[in-house]
CSV table of C-alpha atoms in Angstrom, one decimal:
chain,number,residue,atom,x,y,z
A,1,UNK,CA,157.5,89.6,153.0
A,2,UNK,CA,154.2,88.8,153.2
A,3,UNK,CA,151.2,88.9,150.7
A,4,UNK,CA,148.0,88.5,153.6
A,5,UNK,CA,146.8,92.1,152.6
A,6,UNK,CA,146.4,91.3,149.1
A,7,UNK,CA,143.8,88.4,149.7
A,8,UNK,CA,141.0,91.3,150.8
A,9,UNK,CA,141.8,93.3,147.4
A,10,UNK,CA,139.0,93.0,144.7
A,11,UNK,CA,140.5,92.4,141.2
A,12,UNK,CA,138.0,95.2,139.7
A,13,UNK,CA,137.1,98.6,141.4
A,14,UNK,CA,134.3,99.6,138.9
A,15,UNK,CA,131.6,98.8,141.9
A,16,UNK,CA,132.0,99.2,145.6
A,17,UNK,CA,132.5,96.0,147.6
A,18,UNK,CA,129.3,94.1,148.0
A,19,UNK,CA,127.2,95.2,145.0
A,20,UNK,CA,126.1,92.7,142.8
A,21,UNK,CA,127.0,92.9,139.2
A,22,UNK,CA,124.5,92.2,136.3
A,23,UNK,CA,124.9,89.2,134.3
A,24,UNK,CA,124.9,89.5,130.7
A,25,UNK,CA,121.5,87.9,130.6
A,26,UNK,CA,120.3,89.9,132.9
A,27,UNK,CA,121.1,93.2,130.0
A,28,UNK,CA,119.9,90.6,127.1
A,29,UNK,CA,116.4,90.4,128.8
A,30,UNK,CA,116.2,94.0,129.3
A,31,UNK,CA,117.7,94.9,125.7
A,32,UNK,CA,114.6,92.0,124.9
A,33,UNK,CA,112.0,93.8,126.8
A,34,UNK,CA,112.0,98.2,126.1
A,35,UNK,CA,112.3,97.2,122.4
A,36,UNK,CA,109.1,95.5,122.6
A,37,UNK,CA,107.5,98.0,125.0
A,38,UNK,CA,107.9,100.6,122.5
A,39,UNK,CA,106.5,98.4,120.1
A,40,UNK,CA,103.2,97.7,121.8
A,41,UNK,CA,103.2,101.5,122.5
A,42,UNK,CA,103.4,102.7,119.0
A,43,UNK,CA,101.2,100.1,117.8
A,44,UNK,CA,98.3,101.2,120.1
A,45,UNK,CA,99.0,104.5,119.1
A,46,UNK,CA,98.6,103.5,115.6
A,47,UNK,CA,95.6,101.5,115.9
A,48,UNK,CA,93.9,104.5,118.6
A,49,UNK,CA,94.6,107.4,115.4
A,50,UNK,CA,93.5,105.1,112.4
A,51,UNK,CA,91.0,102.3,114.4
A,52,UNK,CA,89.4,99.8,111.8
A,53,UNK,CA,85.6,100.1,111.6
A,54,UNK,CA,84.4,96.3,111.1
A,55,UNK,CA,82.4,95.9,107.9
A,56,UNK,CA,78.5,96.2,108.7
A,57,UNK,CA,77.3,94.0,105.8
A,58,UNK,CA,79.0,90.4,105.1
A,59,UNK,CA,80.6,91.2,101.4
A,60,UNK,CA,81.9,87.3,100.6
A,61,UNK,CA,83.0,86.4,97.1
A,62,UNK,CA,84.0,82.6,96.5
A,63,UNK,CA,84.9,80.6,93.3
A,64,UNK,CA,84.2,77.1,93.2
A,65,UNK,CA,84.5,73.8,93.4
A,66,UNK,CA,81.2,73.2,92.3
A,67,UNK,CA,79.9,75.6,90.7
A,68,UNK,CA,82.8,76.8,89.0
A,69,UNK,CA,81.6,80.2,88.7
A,70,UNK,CA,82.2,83.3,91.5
A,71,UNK,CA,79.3,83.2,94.4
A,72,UNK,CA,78.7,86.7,96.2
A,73,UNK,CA,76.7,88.2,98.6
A,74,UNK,CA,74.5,90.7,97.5
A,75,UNK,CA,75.1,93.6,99.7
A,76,UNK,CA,74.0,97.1,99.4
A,77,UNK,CA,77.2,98.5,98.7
A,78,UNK,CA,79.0,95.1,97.4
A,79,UNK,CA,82.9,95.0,98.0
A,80,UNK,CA,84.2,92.7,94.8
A,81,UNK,CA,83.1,92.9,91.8
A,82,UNK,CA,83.6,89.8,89.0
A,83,UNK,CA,86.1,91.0,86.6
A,84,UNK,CA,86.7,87.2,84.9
A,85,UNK,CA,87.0,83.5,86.1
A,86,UNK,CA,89.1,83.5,89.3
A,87,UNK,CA,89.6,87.2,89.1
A,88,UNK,CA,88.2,89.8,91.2
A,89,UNK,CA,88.4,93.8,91.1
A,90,UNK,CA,87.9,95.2,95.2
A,91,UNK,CA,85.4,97.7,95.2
A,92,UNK,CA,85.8,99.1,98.7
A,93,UNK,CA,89.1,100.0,100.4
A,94,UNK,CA,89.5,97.6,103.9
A,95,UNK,CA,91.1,94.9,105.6
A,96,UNK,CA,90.1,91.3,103.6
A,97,UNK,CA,90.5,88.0,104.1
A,98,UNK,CA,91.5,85.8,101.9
A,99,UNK,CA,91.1,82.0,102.1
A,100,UNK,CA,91.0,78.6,99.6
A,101,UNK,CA,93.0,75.2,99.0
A,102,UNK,CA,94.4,74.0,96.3
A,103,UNK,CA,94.3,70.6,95.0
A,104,UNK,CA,97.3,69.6,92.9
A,105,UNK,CA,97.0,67.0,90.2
A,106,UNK,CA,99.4,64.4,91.0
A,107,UNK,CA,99.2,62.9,87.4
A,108,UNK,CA,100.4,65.9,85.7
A,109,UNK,CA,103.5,65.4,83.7
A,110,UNK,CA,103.8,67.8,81.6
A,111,UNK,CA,107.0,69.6,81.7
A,112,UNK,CA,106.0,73.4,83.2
A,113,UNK,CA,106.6,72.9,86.8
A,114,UNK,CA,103.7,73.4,89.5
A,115,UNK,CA,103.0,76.8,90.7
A,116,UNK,CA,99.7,78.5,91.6
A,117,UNK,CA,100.1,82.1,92.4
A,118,UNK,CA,97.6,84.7,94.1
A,119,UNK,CA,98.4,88.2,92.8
A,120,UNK,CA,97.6,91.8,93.9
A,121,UNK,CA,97.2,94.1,90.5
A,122,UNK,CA,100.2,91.4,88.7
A,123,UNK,CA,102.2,91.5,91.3
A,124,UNK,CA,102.7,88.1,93.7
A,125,UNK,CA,101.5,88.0,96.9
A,126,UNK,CA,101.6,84.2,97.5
A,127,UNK,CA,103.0,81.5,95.8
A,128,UNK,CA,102.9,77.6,95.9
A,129,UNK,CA,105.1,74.8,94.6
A,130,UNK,CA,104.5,72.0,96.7
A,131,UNK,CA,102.6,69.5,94.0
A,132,UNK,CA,102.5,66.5,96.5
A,133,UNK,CA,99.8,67.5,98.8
A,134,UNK,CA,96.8,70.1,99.3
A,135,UNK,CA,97.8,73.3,100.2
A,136,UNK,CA,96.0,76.3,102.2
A,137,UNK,CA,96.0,79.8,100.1
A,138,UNK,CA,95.3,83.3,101.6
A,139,UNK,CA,96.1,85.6,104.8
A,140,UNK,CA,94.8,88.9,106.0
A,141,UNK,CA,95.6,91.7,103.7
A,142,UNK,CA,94.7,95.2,103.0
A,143,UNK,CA,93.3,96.5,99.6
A,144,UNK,CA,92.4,99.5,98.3
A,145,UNK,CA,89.4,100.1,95.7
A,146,UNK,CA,90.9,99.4,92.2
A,147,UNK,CA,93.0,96.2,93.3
A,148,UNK,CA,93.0,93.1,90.7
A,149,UNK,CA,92.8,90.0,92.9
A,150,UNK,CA,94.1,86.7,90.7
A,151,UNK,CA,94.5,83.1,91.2
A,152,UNK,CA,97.2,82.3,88.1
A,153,UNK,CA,97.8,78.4,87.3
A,154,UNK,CA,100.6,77.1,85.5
A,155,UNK,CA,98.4,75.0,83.9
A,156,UNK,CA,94.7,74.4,84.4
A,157,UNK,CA,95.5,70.8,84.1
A,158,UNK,CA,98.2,71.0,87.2
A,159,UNK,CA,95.1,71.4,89.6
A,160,UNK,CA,91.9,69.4,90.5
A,161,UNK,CA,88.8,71.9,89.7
A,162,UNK,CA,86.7,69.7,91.6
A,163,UNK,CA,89.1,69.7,94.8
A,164,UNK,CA,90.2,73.7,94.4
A,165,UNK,CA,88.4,76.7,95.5
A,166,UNK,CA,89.5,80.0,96.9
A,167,UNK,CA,87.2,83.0,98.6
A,168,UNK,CA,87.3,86.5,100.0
A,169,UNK,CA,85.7,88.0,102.8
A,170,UNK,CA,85.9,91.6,103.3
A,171,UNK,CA,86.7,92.2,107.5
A,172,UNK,CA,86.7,95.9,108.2
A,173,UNK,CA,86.9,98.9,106.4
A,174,UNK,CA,89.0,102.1,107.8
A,175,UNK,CA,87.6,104.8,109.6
A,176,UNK,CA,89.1,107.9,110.3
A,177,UNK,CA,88.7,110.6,112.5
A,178,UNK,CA,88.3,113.6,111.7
């Protein structure tokens, strides 16, 4: 008996003799690849119905170091207004940008731990715990007229005034068509 005619068999017959078969990372990089097509697709659909008009006037608000007191631009249609120290009330809805550092006072002691938070109307938007080295505070976010913006210590004594500031910068305003 002999077994020289199963040698040519294939052990699958799901493709015809010859054809390549995908590799499974050949089917990750296309399972990769539509999802972010569609994406990109949706997303410049989005941004082509509701495009972002950039702000014609520069509306900047920043509070301190030195002075410690809010410094604005004095546009004809201002974006901020001054509500109270290191708080700010947005005027106009839009896409803002919101920057600063944040000096922490490595002598404090006391026992309430370190934590600066920027909030949005009470809420927290960021927050920061890292009391061993300056630290960066903001991001791009959109507000709408009516937002509280708030820079909310711990203590005062956990930060260096001198050393701590924090701004806002308003970047484009929507514009829809009609």
């Amino acid at each position: 008996m002999s077994l020289s005619h199963m040698e040519d068999m294939p052990l699958s017959h799901s493709s015809p003799q010859g054809t390549p078969r995908t590799s499974w990372k050949q089917w990750f990089l296309y399972s990769t690849i539509v999802p972010l097509l569609l994406l990109c697709s949706f997303s410049t659909l989005i941004l082509t119905f509701l495009p972002l008009k950039t702000a014609s006037e520069p509306c900047i608000a920043k509070f301190g170091p030195f002075p410690l007191k809010w410094q604005m631009t004095c546009p004809k249609l201002p974006c901020v207004n001054k509500t109270a120290d290191e708080k700010l009330e947005i005027l106009q809805n839009g896409l803002y940008l919101i920057y600063g550092q944040v000096a922490p006072n490595t002598t404090y002691k006391e026992p309430a731990p370190f934590e600066v938070r920027l909030c949005k109307n009470e809420d927290i938007i960021q927050a920061l715990t890292n009391n061993s080295k300056i630290q960066n505070v903001g991001g791009t976010y959109e507000f709408h007229a009516g937002d509280i913006l708030e820079l909310i210590y711990n203590s005062d004594h956990q930060v260096l005034k001198n050393n701590t500031y924090w701004g806002i910068l308003l970047l484009a305003n929507p514009h829809y068509n009609s």
